[in-house]
């Protein structure tokens, strides 16, 4: 069917303007994550196979790119982000190679469940930006959250991520989804943080289930827990960002102090000292912060003797 493979470009917090590529029919996945925003997995699979002919993927994406260009829209990344797991597509590497001729950088957002497979790693090496999922270091918790295909083992996947990270020359991102009461405790966060330190990603995203999840028991972690996760990871990796409900915002400084503070504090909990420094350069003064806290737009959180300000995480409503 035409028209379902390429979508966008859409603004993406991680990738600027991203044109999405849906290279797997909905919803075939190796996981059935309790927090999945596209519902329970219809077809569980951990076996690679062809789905669409690579030529079809290429022509539909090329058509979308041409359409976007004719409308004056720029595209920063072509992103494999299907409603399923993109590495299940055995032609992924060939598709990336064909799409290279369009002269746009390529990204793959993967759950990493098949990354122990050398062929999967070879395919991912061809992308400029790869995100891998690291939700838990504990087998039982991983099973509870990600609900993997019965043939998968966490230790094998973690080993595959280590192998991939060691040899990959592009931008490596990780994403960890935190669920209240499941993997947002100190010990779980420390374990994830230590693993991340070992693979040294360029950026680690801390996510929260801001969209309606597959299972109703899934709950958002508290802002305190999100802040704690940020601090624990921040001590171990180059860059940490929160993905907690403000995907579409622009993070360019606008000159409007209030807006700029909210934009920054939705991604990075700001230390009070840094915030005071920021305000010194602007006209508003500390009263802006007091007002934002009063309106509950900004949260004041104490952690390990420091005070941080974080934008209140926002759960999206069902449209
Ligand atoms: S890996 Fe992604 S697509 Fe698959 S179930 Fe989990 S969140 Fe959904």
PDB file of C-alpha atoms and ligand atoms in Angstrom, residues 27 29 31-33 35-36 41 84 111 133, ligand 1:
ATOM      1  CA  UNK A  27       2.310  -3.698  14.926  1.00  0.00           C
ATOM      2  CA  UNK A  29       7.571  -6.128  17.411  1.00  0.00           C
ATOM      3  CA  UNK A  31       8.662  -6.479  22.602  1.00  0.00           C
ATOM      4  CA  UNK A  32       5.178  -5.671  23.839  1.00  0.00           C
ATOM      5  CA  UNK A  33       6.138  -2.858  26.190  1.00  0.00           C
ATOM      6  CA  UNK A  35       4.065   1.587  28.128  1.00  0.00           C
ATOM      7  CA  UNK A  36       3.862   1.277  24.321  1.00  0.00           C
ATOM      8  CA  UNK A  41       1.909  -5.979  20.025  1.00  0.00           C
ATOM      9  CA  UNK A  84       7.253  -1.908  15.751  1.00  0.00           C
ATOM     10  CA  UNK A 111      14.637  -1.325  21.063  1.00  0.00           C
ATOM     11  CA  UNK A 133      16.562   1.141  24.625  1.00  0.00           C
TER      12      UNK A 133
HETATM   13  S1  LIG B   1       9.722  -1.658  21.422  1.00  0.00           S
HETATM   14 FE1  LIG B   1       8.697   0.207  20.825  1.00  0.00          FE
HETATM   15  S2  LIG B   1       7.113  -0.428  19.360  1.00  0.00           S
HETATM   16 FE2  LIG B   1       7.836  -2.287  20.402  1.00  0.00          FE
HETATM   17  S3  LIG B   1       6.376  -2.530  22.075  1.00  0.00           S
HETATM   18 FE3  LIG B   1       8.102  -1.375  22.882  1.00  0.00          FE
HETATM   19  S4  LIG B   1       7.558   0.786  22.677  1.00  0.00           S
HETATM   20 FE4  LIG B   1       6.149  -0.423  21.373  1.00  0.00          FE
END
